[in-house]
Amino acid sequence: MNTEFVPSLIHFFGMMLLIVSFWMLAAPQIGASIRAYATHSFLLALITAFIALTNHVEHLLIPAFLTLALKTILIPQVFFRIIRRLGIRKEIESYVNIPFTLLLAVLLVFVSFYVTGEGKVLKSVSFGEFIPLAVSTIFFGMLMMTTRKKAINQVLGLLLIENGLFLMGVTITFGMPLLVEIGVFFDALVGVVIMGVFVFKIRGAFESIDADDMTVLKG
Amino acid sequence: MTIDHILWTPLAFAFLCLVPCPKRTTRLTFMAGAAVSAIGAWFFVFGNFSGPRIFAFKESLMMDALSAVFVLLIPSVGLLSAIYAGGYLFKEGETGIPPAKLRRYAFFFHLFLFTMLLTVLSNNLGVMWIAIEGTTLASSFLVNVDDKKSSIEAAWKYLILCSVGIALALFGVILVYYSAVEQVASGETGLLLNWSFLLAKAKYLDPQIIRLAFIFVLVGYGTKAGLAPFHAWLPDAHSQAPAPVSALLSGVLLSCATFGILRFHILTKVATDSAFSDTLLIVFGVLSVAIAVPFIMEQADYKRLLAYSSVEHMGLAAVGLGFGGTLGLYGAILHIVNHAFTKSLLFFTSGHLYYFFHSKEISKVKGIFRKNAFLGTIFFFGVLAIAGMPPFSVFFSEFCILSAGFLAKQFIPCAILLVLLALIFTGFLRQANRMTFGETEKTEMPAKSFLMDSVLVVGMIVIVVMGFYIPRPLQHLLQEASRVAGGVVS
């Protein structure tokens, strides 16, 4: 392969990754948010696969494939089933309106570039710009979890954090040992299924899936 | 018999419990499973376990003296809890829980025990992370058994908060792995996350990265261990779960998370050769004790009262680990053991209390002693024990921790702790006084099942005896464990 072409392609994917995470935050509907998550995971799988191929760390291809299979296809499907069965078509409700969320997100990107800047603490094994991207993905996930009202959005935020951590692992260490990586995927999948069950239970008991309706327990 | 047998037993019984059969049979499988796990673990630890470390599964699993203590603790509390649950949840009749749901409950109960055992037996820090996340997933269904609004809310909070916390801990694990990849010869990728390997090579790890990793792990596993200010899920989950599950959550789950922190603490201490992690543990520990004080003094719900007391005791254990020294580490580990038995006993009595008074509110509970002298006695002495009254075991370990603090010349945290502990003591005594004594209409209540009462008696005997006398093999194990916690590479 062309030595110039592949790195610039990976840079391009990195840019797309950031744009998609903005899309996820800005998406007006839950469906769009899930599609954004699927795209995010798809790009993550591509980036991982390219890093694996350019650096000849073939064992990294397995996590890349798992990201594709689980996070791009299976988990979004689970989500779509949940929202179909719950019959949600309403807009995403947020404590903070979307323009302001995006403003915060831009700030978070600056912060993540600042704190990780130029290998100050962490040195990457390849493509250093993914370190701040990973950190900002983690921040975006947290932003999503704290600002969204629907229980289901909180789960999406959690998954976004997970994606960020995965990218971080890939960038600084070529991913964790395979056994651990597979275990983490398994936990994520089981976690989504269990949280899905609980979203239904919340719906049944509270007649809504707004997390801020849950205020029975205090003190 | 090897280490993995200890793990297979609860896993096998988890699936056995799923077999569709009458309630009676499920109940038998459920209780037998816990008994077999416990007896197997005791025999293994006191029989086969001799060397400093035993490995299994390509060194991914390891048992050293430290994990041996927890391997004893988890199934023992699990057994008490299973016997209690056997009488509590499996009752026949119309008010009983449907059999399918009970089977699911039994399944998750054993799966929960399995994940906790895996946590303490894993040498690979990544596997440990997976296991701790597994404990959250397995126990979320146990927290919500009755599908009431409040239980669902508690379970949801528990799931979300702990998952986020654990995600941060994963970052810490990645950082440790990163520092190992950076500094240690590559080619050993399978070993690089192994705690025993990392500890041996700790001198080569980048101290700055390890410090950063410890912060993430402390926040992450600290959420699970109930350290303030990340404890928001804890009182909800503990108060909404059925009594036997609360006992497990408080007694051993929190201890498992503390165990995770401890493994990283040992590593950090050797790698950075500084008191960095000690200081953090002391600060968060004292904060946890301090935050518990107002909630214990002014609590309206007796299960939440016990839950906040767990925050306090996990804080104390963290402080003990932070003070360090042989005495501090020994005290902290002993405190974890003592707290596990005392607090699970109290949560079991809370199950009795709910049965007698049909309320979790302290104001509705008056004159336990007049209603049922047996329960009143157990409850009152249990409260005295958890508040740190001398003849009981918790006093002894608290004493060790505080003495270690004075030995380490940490006078300020010690002084603060003494004041806080005194406040908690009076708070507990005031609450328990109102509940135990006082007037109530003398209505004869049929006693709960013999099995459940005997669990209370056994728990009481354990905490009284442990206050005076710790059996020799156990004492030896605890001392070895505190040596491991001190970072001795043997």
XYZ file of C-alpha atoms in Angstrom:
709
model
C 0.000 0.000 0.000
C 0.999 3.579 -0.577
C 2.883 4.902 2.430
C 1.290 8.332 2.137
C -2.211 7.198 1.454
C -2.989 5.005 4.453
C -1.963 7.456 7.195
C -3.955 10.251 5.607
C -6.918 7.923 5.337
C -6.660 7.124 9.033
C -6.426 10.856 9.790
C -9.569 11.322 7.765
C -11.345 8.606 9.752
C -10.232 10.307 12.939
C -11.811 13.559 11.810
C -14.972 11.717 10.866
C -15.001 10.088 14.296
C -15.046 13.482 15.969
C -17.751 14.750 13.634
C -19.876 11.684 14.300
C -19.587 12.133 18.042
C -20.844 15.691 17.563
C -23.678 14.271 15.502
C -24.525 11.919 18.353
C -24.781 14.843 20.760
C -26.741 16.996 18.324
C -29.127 14.314 17.092
C -32.679 15.515 17.669
C -34.171 12.021 17.934
C -33.176 8.840 19.687
C -33.116 6.907 16.409
C -30.603 9.323 14.909
C -28.530 9.105 18.048
C -28.383 5.326 17.769
C -27.405 5.549 14.096
C -24.684 7.986 15.040
C -23.462 5.514 17.632
C -23.400 2.729 15.043
C -21.424 4.941 12.673
C -19.048 5.864 15.464
C -18.412 2.210 16.195
C -18.020 1.476 12.484
C -15.314 4.134 12.154
C -13.702 2.799 15.304
C -13.584 -0.671 13.785
C -12.046 0.726 10.578
C -9.429 2.714 12.464
C -8.548 -0.310 14.589
C -8.265 -2.526 11.541
C -6.024 -0.036 9.727
C -3.808 0.407 12.760
C -3.570 -3.372 13.006
C -2.605 -3.742 9.354
C -0.126 -0.862 9.137
C 1.668 -1.908 12.317
C 1.428 -5.656 11.743
C -0.320 -6.408 15.017
C -2.739 -8.948 13.654
C -4.251 -9.863 17.009
C -5.844 -6.420 16.966
C -7.994 -7.494 14.034
C -10.150 -9.594 16.351
C -11.237 -6.648 18.527
C -11.759 -4.686 15.310
C -14.041 -7.381 14.017
C -15.866 -7.608 17.348
C -16.410 -3.867 17.304
C -17.943 -4.226 13.888
C -20.129 -7.172 14.790
C -21.253 -6.137 18.273
C -21.133 -2.377 18.470
C -21.982 -1.543 14.877
C -24.636 -4.148 14.209
C -25.861 -6.066 17.233
C -26.097 -3.422 19.953
C -27.768 -0.803 17.703
C -30.238 -3.505 16.661
C -31.026 -4.190 20.311
C -31.602 -0.466 20.784
C -33.872 -0.188 17.763
C -35.917 -3.108 19.055
C -36.233 -1.439 22.430
C -37.422 1.877 21.029
C -39.785 0.132 18.628
C -41.354 -1.838 21.439
C -41.509 1.189 23.683
C -42.918 3.204 20.788
C -40.747 6.242 21.355
C -40.642 8.694 18.527
C -40.438 11.784 20.636
C -37.563 14.166 20.521
C -34.661 13.793 22.858
C -35.194 15.771 26.017
C -32.200 17.378 27.555
C -31.562 19.520 30.590
C -29.373 21.671 28.388
C -30.481 22.694 24.910
C -28.634 21.292 21.931
C -26.696 24.410 20.804
C -25.340 24.816 24.301
C -24.480 21.106 24.474
C -22.464 21.521 21.299
C -20.720 24.557 22.704
C -19.758 22.534 25.777
C -18.607 19.736 23.501
C -16.302 22.073 21.580
C -14.841 23.233 24.868
C -14.322 19.627 25.916
C -12.445 18.929 22.691
C -10.133 21.851 23.452
C -9.656 20.587 26.980
C -8.816 17.084 25.828
C -6.284 18.356 23.316
C -4.813 20.573 25.994
C -4.462 17.941 28.719
C -2.989 15.274 26.478
C -1.068 17.657 24.195
C 1.964 16.340 22.290
C 2.620 13.214 24.273
C 3.028 15.121 27.509
C 2.100 12.153 29.626
C 1.027 9.409 27.289
C 2.943 8.393 24.217
C 1.061 6.639 21.480
C 2.219 3.590 19.589
C 0.778 4.996 16.386
C -1.277 8.011 15.319
C -0.940 10.251 18.337
C -3.920 12.425 17.494
C -6.225 9.639 18.623
C -5.295 10.177 22.265
C -7.114 13.522 22.531
C -9.874 12.110 20.335
C -10.321 9.202 22.725
C -10.371 11.544 25.721
C -12.941 13.778 24.064
C -15.089 10.749 23.225
C -15.036 9.815 26.908
C -15.988 13.384 27.815
C -18.797 13.371 25.255
C -20.164 10.193 26.751
C -20.175 11.748 30.196
C -21.787 14.903 28.843
C -24.495 12.788 27.290
C -25.097 10.855 30.488
C -25.399 13.960 32.601
C -27.538 16.107 30.320
C -30.070 13.662 28.892
C -33.324 12.813 30.598
C -34.203 9.488 29.006
C -32.800 6.386 30.621
C -31.959 4.995 27.197
C -29.752 7.980 26.358
C -27.782 7.369 29.501
C -27.000 3.883 28.242
C -25.875 5.351 24.905
C -23.622 7.757 26.782
C -22.115 4.854 28.671
C -21.409 3.045 25.409
C -19.785 6.155 24.011
C -17.469 6.214 27.039
C -16.690 2.566 26.346
C -15.805 3.424 22.724
C -13.500 6.158 23.914
C -11.741 3.787 26.277
C -11.346 1.238 23.518
C -9.797 3.822 21.212
C -7.480 4.869 24.026
C -6.387 1.292 24.568
C -5.738 0.772 20.882
C -3.789 3.994 20.518
C -1.481 3.726 23.454
C -0.990 -0.030 23.691
C -2.382 -1.709 20.552
C -5.262 -2.893 22.696
C -5.291 -4.985 25.815
C -4.563 -8.708 25.806
C -7.142 -10.557 23.772
C -8.705 -12.393 26.698
C -9.374 -9.100 28.462
C -10.608 -7.372 25.327
C -13.130 -10.121 24.633
C -14.265 -10.044 28.231
C -14.850 -6.309 28.016
C -16.952 -6.766 24.888
C -18.938 -9.482 26.591
C -19.597 -7.271 29.605
C -20.702 -4.420 27.353
C -23.135 -6.657 25.508
C -24.593 -8.189 28.660
C -24.757 -4.723 30.188
C -26.795 -3.403 27.278
C -29.221 -6.320 27.456
C -29.689 -5.933 31.220
C -30.116 -2.183 30.970
C -32.612 -2.790 28.169
C -34.639 -5.013 30.482
C -34.543 -2.307 33.119
C -35.656 0.371 30.650
C -38.806 -1.711 30.152
C -39.265 -2.104 33.877
C -38.860 1.642 34.383
C -41.422 2.227 31.677
C -43.815 -0.191 33.345
C -43.479 1.311 36.811
C -43.079 5.009 36.093
C -45.057 5.245 32.827
C -42.144 7.121 31.303
C -38.465 6.494 30.842
C -37.356 9.846 32.141
C -34.590 9.230 34.604
C -35.516 12.422 36.454
C -38.900 10.977 37.383
C -37.070 8.600 39.640
C -37.006 10.568 42.850
C -38.525 8.198 45.379
C -35.296 7.515 47.220
C -33.699 10.282 49.202
C -31.457 10.873 52.214
C -8.565 -29.834 43.750
C -7.318 -26.607 42.241
C -8.340 -22.996 42.360
C -10.754 -23.257 39.478
C -12.914 -25.745 41.397
C -13.737 -22.951 43.790
C -15.009 -21.009 40.793
C -16.802 -23.841 39.035
C -18.935 -24.774 42.025
C -21.059 -21.609 42.168
C -21.164 -21.395 38.373
C -22.408 -24.962 38.060
C -25.002 -24.476 40.779
C -26.157 -21.248 39.140
C -27.206 -23.209 36.092
C -28.538 -26.108 38.181
C -30.890 -23.670 39.892
C -32.378 -22.794 36.514
C -33.641 -26.338 35.968
C -37.434 -26.125 36.031
C -38.697 -28.052 39.049
C -40.880 -27.453 42.117
C -39.999 -24.704 44.554
C -38.875 -27.190 47.180
C -36.240 -28.694 44.887
C -34.971 -25.317 43.699
C -34.666 -24.289 47.289
C -32.674 -27.380 48.094
C -30.326 -26.893 45.115
C -29.961 -23.258 45.995
C -28.974 -23.882 49.602
C -26.879 -26.957 48.839
C -24.945 -24.956 46.239
C -24.003 -22.322 48.767
C -23.036 -24.990 51.296
C -20.872 -26.888 48.815
C -19.151 -23.665 47.719
C -18.436 -22.673 51.286
C -17.196 -26.065 52.444
C -15.070 -26.452 49.316
C -13.483 -23.063 49.890
C -12.750 -23.800 53.567
C -11.172 -27.127 52.776
C -9.120 -25.659 50.001
C -7.805 -22.716 51.976
C -7.039 -24.624 55.168
C -6.100 -27.888 53.474
C -4.408 -27.396 50.137
C -3.275 -23.820 50.319
C 0.293 -23.736 51.569
C 2.646 -21.893 49.243
C 2.729 -18.140 48.968
C 1.029 -18.254 45.573
C -0.893 -20.832 43.599
C -1.548 -20.176 39.931
C -4.056 -21.523 37.457
C -5.137 -20.804 33.884
C -1.770 -19.595 32.571
C -1.303 -17.464 35.683
C -4.493 -15.518 35.011
C -5.828 -16.821 38.289
C -3.868 -16.696 41.481
C -4.418 -17.357 45.116
C -2.188 -15.761 47.688
C -2.856 -15.262 51.374
C -4.730 -12.045 50.658
C -7.155 -13.610 48.227
C -7.428 -16.669 50.482
C -8.956 -14.467 53.200
C -11.584 -13.258 50.731
C -12.135 -16.750 49.362
C -13.044 -17.768 52.912
C -15.175 -14.721 53.480
C -17.309 -14.642 50.332
C -18.852 -18.121 50.387
C -19.204 -18.043 54.180
C -21.351 -14.924 54.103
C -22.911 -16.377 50.964
C -23.902 -19.521 52.864
C -25.486 -17.582 55.728
C -27.299 -15.445 53.209
C -28.500 -18.448 51.204
C -29.857 -20.163 54.314
C -31.625 -16.975 55.307
C -32.994 -16.523 51.789
C -34.103 -20.143 51.846
C -36.523 -19.328 54.617
C -37.330 -15.820 53.480
C -38.063 -15.864 49.777
C -39.056 -19.453 49.184
C -42.186 -19.426 51.291
C -45.130 -21.290 49.835
C -48.615 -19.943 49.454
C -50.278 -17.155 47.581
C -48.015 -14.342 48.721
C -44.966 -16.294 47.618
C -42.847 -15.388 44.625
C -43.626 -17.407 41.467
C -41.250 -20.355 40.883
C -39.814 -19.054 37.592
C -38.800 -15.824 39.242
C -37.304 -17.689 42.179
C -35.190 -19.789 39.841
C -33.902 -16.640 38.220
C -33.171 -15.232 41.641
C -31.253 -18.366 42.637
C -29.359 -18.261 39.335
C -28.246 -14.670 39.771
C -27.410 -15.289 43.421
C -24.893 -17.989 42.544
C -23.641 -16.047 39.548
C -23.045 -13.123 41.886
C -21.008 -15.357 44.195
C -19.073 -16.622 41.172
C -18.178 -13.131 39.931
C -17.068 -12.090 43.401
C -14.857 -15.142 43.749
C -13.444 -14.478 40.296
C -12.652 -10.919 41.368
C -10.520 -12.010 44.261
C -8.917 -14.928 42.481
C -7.874 -13.102 39.327
C -4.235 -12.287 38.920
C -4.842 -10.592 35.600
C -6.001 -7.058 36.372
C -8.107 -7.023 33.216
C -9.935 -10.176 34.259
C -10.458 -8.611 37.661
C -12.072 -5.621 35.967
C -14.366 -7.883 33.971
C -15.322 -9.742 37.135
C -16.113 -6.545 39.050
C -18.298 -5.321 36.195
C -19.841 -8.789 36.281
C -20.771 -8.358 39.944
C -22.739 -5.235 39.040
C -24.569 -6.958 36.232
C -25.339 -10.101 38.236
C -26.544 -8.282 41.316
C -28.716 -5.664 39.600
C -31.487 -8.240 39.255
C -31.065 -9.228 42.883
C -31.543 -5.633 44.013
C -34.802 -5.481 42.142
C -36.776 -8.564 43.080
C -40.246 -7.143 43.698
C -40.481 -4.758 40.702
C -41.656 -1.918 42.899
C -40.993 1.668 41.783
C -38.396 2.248 44.449
C -36.576 -1.023 43.768
C -36.366 -0.317 40.050
C -35.063 3.154 40.742
C -32.440 1.778 43.104
C -31.356 -0.914 40.665
C -31.118 1.560 37.788
C -29.037 4.002 39.812
C -26.834 1.136 40.902
C -26.324 -0.097 37.347
C -25.590 3.286 35.813
C -23.425 4.774 38.556
C -21.362 1.649 39.033
C -20.935 1.126 35.300
C -19.605 4.650 34.851
C -17.354 4.209 37.851
C -16.079 0.919 36.521
C -15.477 2.499 33.101
C -13.109 4.942 34.792
C -11.375 2.030 36.470
C -10.909 0.450 33.036
C -9.000 3.553 32.061
C -6.786 2.946 35.063
C -6.220 -0.653 33.990
C -5.345 0.497 30.457
C -2.844 2.955 31.927
C -1.167 0.253 33.999
C -0.964 -1.935 30.915
C 0.453 0.998 28.976
C 3.167 1.586 31.537
C 4.044 -2.110 31.412
C 4.184 -2.168 27.616
C 6.325 0.959 27.650
C 8.882 -0.116 30.201
C 9.017 -3.862 30.241
C 10.334 -5.994 27.410
C 7.615 -6.776 24.934
C 6.849 -10.282 23.781
C 5.317 -11.188 27.126
C 1.986 -9.561 26.307
C 0.035 -12.337 27.961
C 1.747 -11.675 31.270
C 1.804 -7.916 31.186
C -1.458 -7.406 33.041
C -0.695 -10.024 35.659
C -0.491 -8.489 39.071
C 2.278 -10.818 40.248
C 4.356 -9.980 37.161
C 3.726 -6.235 37.473
C 4.663 -6.297 41.137
C 7.937 -8.037 40.394
C 8.741 -5.441 37.727
C 7.200 -2.524 39.599
C 10.495 -0.675 39.807
C 10.575 -0.332 36.016
C 7.083 1.089 35.651
C 6.667 4.803 35.039
C 5.651 6.181 38.453
C 3.750 9.080 36.971
C 1.509 6.831 34.875
C 0.964 4.515 37.825
C -0.094 7.464 39.966
C -2.567 8.533 37.310
C -3.830 4.966 37.023
C -4.316 4.724 40.786
C -6.465 7.852 40.809
C -8.743 6.399 38.150
C -8.922 3.044 39.894
C -9.630 4.638 43.248
C -12.514 6.636 41.805
C -13.741 3.677 39.753
C -13.602 0.850 42.251
C -14.222 3.381 45.004
C -17.663 3.932 43.507
C -18.287 0.225 43.889
C -16.758 0.111 47.362
C -19.018 2.925 48.514
C -16.306 5.434 49.306
C -17.623 8.983 49.634
C -18.360 11.035 47.565
C -19.138 8.290 45.060
C -21.499 6.375 47.332
C -24.810 7.778 46.003
C -26.072 4.401 44.769
C -25.270 2.523 47.956
C -28.011 3.475 50.422
C -30.663 3.052 47.729
C -29.529 -0.352 46.576
C -28.971 -1.633 50.108
C -32.315 -0.421 51.366
C -34.352 -1.760 48.447
C -32.758 -5.162 48.070
C -34.219 -8.107 50.027
C -32.446 -8.667 53.367
C -30.203 -11.575 52.269
C -29.060 -9.632 49.223
C -28.377 -6.482 51.256
C -26.255 -8.654 53.515
C -24.225 -9.887 50.560
C -23.910 -6.451 48.976
C -22.763 -4.826 52.140
C -20.793 -7.685 53.597
C -18.800 -8.922 50.646
C -19.443 -6.915 47.476
C -18.030 -3.727 48.974
C -15.120 -5.744 50.319
C -14.408 -7.143 46.846
C -14.188 -3.652 45.391
C -11.911 -2.646 48.258
C -9.829 -5.688 47.419
C -9.490 -4.343 43.857
C -8.281 -1.000 45.184
C -5.895 -2.795 47.518
C -4.226 -4.697 44.665
C -3.568 -1.427 42.852
C -2.514 0.239 46.078
C 0.173 -2.379 46.665
C 1.397 -1.929 43.103
C 1.393 1.866 43.333
C 3.254 1.833 46.608
C 6.051 -0.334 45.283
C 6.200 1.386 41.885
C 6.216 4.976 43.085
C 7.967 4.343 46.386
C 5.950 7.136 47.958
C 3.012 7.660 50.256
C 0.916 8.960 47.376
C -1.729 6.242 47.454
C -1.666 6.111 51.261
C -2.606 9.756 51.458
C -5.419 9.387 48.946
C -6.837 6.391 50.805
C -6.728 8.236 54.119
C -8.397 11.331 52.676
C -11.226 9.423 50.980
C -11.579 7.115 53.961
C -11.943 9.922 56.485
C -14.335 11.687 54.131
C -16.490 8.557 53.944
C -16.676 8.290 57.717
C -17.497 11.992 57.966
C -20.255 11.862 55.360
C -21.872 8.904 57.089
C -22.210 10.772 60.418
C -25.177 13.084 59.698
C -27.030 10.365 57.798
C -26.634 7.932 60.680
C -27.674 10.469 63.309
C -30.795 11.623 61.492
C -31.864 8.544 59.581
C -35.538 7.619 59.276
C -35.120 4.230 57.598
C -33.293 1.446 59.412
C -31.961 -0.235 56.277
C -30.511 3.046 55.055
C -29.039 3.482 58.525
C -27.176 0.211 58.071
C -26.185 1.202 54.530
C -24.595 4.448 55.681
C -22.807 2.502 58.347
C -21.293 0.438 55.503
C -19.991 3.644 53.937
C -18.420 4.436 57.289
C -16.797 1.032 57.690
C -15.444 0.878 54.155
C -13.985 4.301 54.854
C -12.363 2.945 58.007
C -10.896 0.006 56.106
C -9.502 2.399 53.494
C -7.972 4.511 56.247
C -6.393 1.409 57.746
C -4.851 0.510 54.398
C -3.648 4.087 54.101
C -2.012 4.117 57.542
C -0.152 1.015 56.501
C 2.450 -0.735 58.583
C 1.881 -4.309 59.701
C -0.705 -3.251 62.248
C -2.660 -0.982 59.922
C -2.871 -3.505 57.106
C -3.718 -6.321 59.498
C -6.355 -4.135 61.110
C -7.856 -3.149 57.778
C -8.139 -6.729 56.520
C -9.508 -7.914 59.845
C -11.931 -5.007 59.781
C -13.219 -6.070 56.384
C -13.825 -9.575 57.736
C -15.462 -8.373 60.952
C -17.607 -5.853 59.162
C -18.764 -8.505 56.696
C -20.098 -10.740 59.472
C -21.474 -8.016 61.708
C -23.206 -6.081 58.951
C -24.679 -9.151 57.314
C -26.044 -10.188 60.708
C -27.692 -6.785 61.064
C -29.175 -6.947 57.589
C -30.589 -10.371 58.432
C -32.221 -8.909 61.531
C -33.604 -6.156 59.316
C -35.415 -8.909 57.417
C -36.950 -10.062 60.699
C -37.827 -6.491 61.628
C -39.646 -5.955 58.367
C -41.604 -9.134 59.000
C -42.632 -8.047 62.480
C -43.354 -4.379 61.824
C -44.142 -4.225 58.084
C -42.188 -1.022 57.716
C -38.664 0.135 57.116
C -39.224 3.331 59.087
C -37.453 3.645 62.396
C -40.385 5.568 63.890
C -42.703 2.608 63.234
C -40.401 0.189 65.008
C -40.763 0.344 68.768
C -40.208 -2.156 71.507
C -38.665 -5.006 69.566
C -37.617 -6.511 72.865
C -41.175 -6.750 74.150
C -42.432 -8.194 70.914
C -39.728 -10.773 70.536
C -36.988 -10.977 73.139
C -34.716 -13.108 70.969
C -34.742 -10.666 68.073
C -34.404 -7.693 70.403
C -31.306 -9.180 72.004
C -29.643 -10.027 68.709
C -30.484 -6.651 67.192
C -29.316 -4.597 70.142
C -26.044 -6.461 70.539
C -25.532 -6.362 66.776
C -25.884 -2.588 66.811
C -23.495 -2.328 69.751
C -21.033 -4.458 67.789
C -21.209 -2.397 64.615
C -20.915 0.835 66.573
C -17.623 -0.464 67.986
C -18.458 -1.586 71.526
C -15.530 -3.443 73.168
C -16.257 -7.116 73.537
C -17.202 -7.434 69.879
C -14.847 -8.024 66.991
C -15.333 -4.690 65.183
C -13.943 -2.851 68.181
C -10.765 -4.866 68.022
C -10.077 -4.111 64.354
C -10.982 -0.442 64.752
C -8.550 -0.345 67.638
C -5.824 -1.844 65.429
C -6.458 0.731 62.706
C -6.362 3.676 65.084
C -3.240 2.406 66.854
C -1.587 2.041 63.468
C -2.496 5.656 62.787
C -0.857 6.802 66.003
C 2.190 4.649 65.276
C 2.445 6.243 61.831
C 2.167 9.671 63.503
C -0.976 10.500 61.544
C -2.419 12.413 64.463
C -4.814 14.671 62.598
C -6.778 11.946 60.775
C -6.781 9.884 63.971
C -8.187 12.736 66.003
C -10.867 13.417 63.416
C -11.751 9.725 63.292
C -12.064 9.463 67.058
C -14.523 12.342 67.161
C -16.510 10.970 64.224
C -16.614 7.458 65.676
C -17.868 8.815 68.980
C -20.631 10.698 67.159
C -21.598 7.606 65.179
C -21.636 5.566 68.363
C -24.062 7.904 70.083
C -26.171 8.175 66.941
C -26.456 4.412 66.639
C -27.179 3.944 70.307
C -29.939 6.537 70.276
C -31.604 4.948 67.246
C -31.257 1.397 68.575
C -32.512 2.401 72.010
C -35.736 3.745 70.583
C -36.207 0.689 68.444
C -35.319 -2.017 70.942
C -36.907 -0.772 74.126
C -39.937 1.383 74.587
C -43.599 0.578 74.724
C -45.544 -1.430 72.245
C -48.751 -3.391 72.364
C -47.871 -6.916 73.356
C -48.961 -8.923 70.358
C -47.657 -12.446 70.146
C -46.047 -12.881 66.768
C -45.285 -16.362 65.524
C -41.532 -16.731 65.389
C -39.859 -16.850 62.026
C -38.526 -20.142 60.806
C -36.001 -22.005 62.880
C -33.523 -21.899 60.008
C -33.569 -18.123 59.838
C -33.250 -17.705 63.587
C -30.283 -20.051 63.584
C -28.543 -17.849 60.995
C -28.817 -14.968 63.465
C -27.413 -17.108 66.266
C -24.482 -18.289 64.155
C -23.698 -14.723 63.064
C -23.809 -13.547 66.680
C -21.497 -16.338 67.825
C -19.003 -15.488 65.061
C -18.779 -11.812 65.956
C -18.518 -12.474 69.685
C -15.871 -15.167 69.353
C -13.840 -13.198 66.839
C -13.643 -10.416 69.407
C -11.843 -12.643 71.909
C -10.130 -15.296 69.960
C -9.165 -15.790 66.336
C -8.435 -19.440 65.502
C -4.760 -20.098 64.838
C -4.909 -21.011 61.132
C -7.057 -17.961 60.438
C -4.769 -15.723 62.452
C -1.815 -17.037 60.483
C -3.645 -16.428 57.208
C -4.538 -12.868 58.219
C -0.935 -12.120 59.122
C 0.286 -13.532 55.820
C -2.376 -11.474 54.028
C -1.193 -8.283 55.688
C 2.337 -9.121 54.595
C 1.114 -9.475 51.023
C -0.715 -6.162 51.403
C 2.571 -4.660 52.536
C 4.037 -5.512 49.143
C 6.321 -8.306 50.313
C 7.434 -10.203 47.228
C 7.850 -13.718 48.463
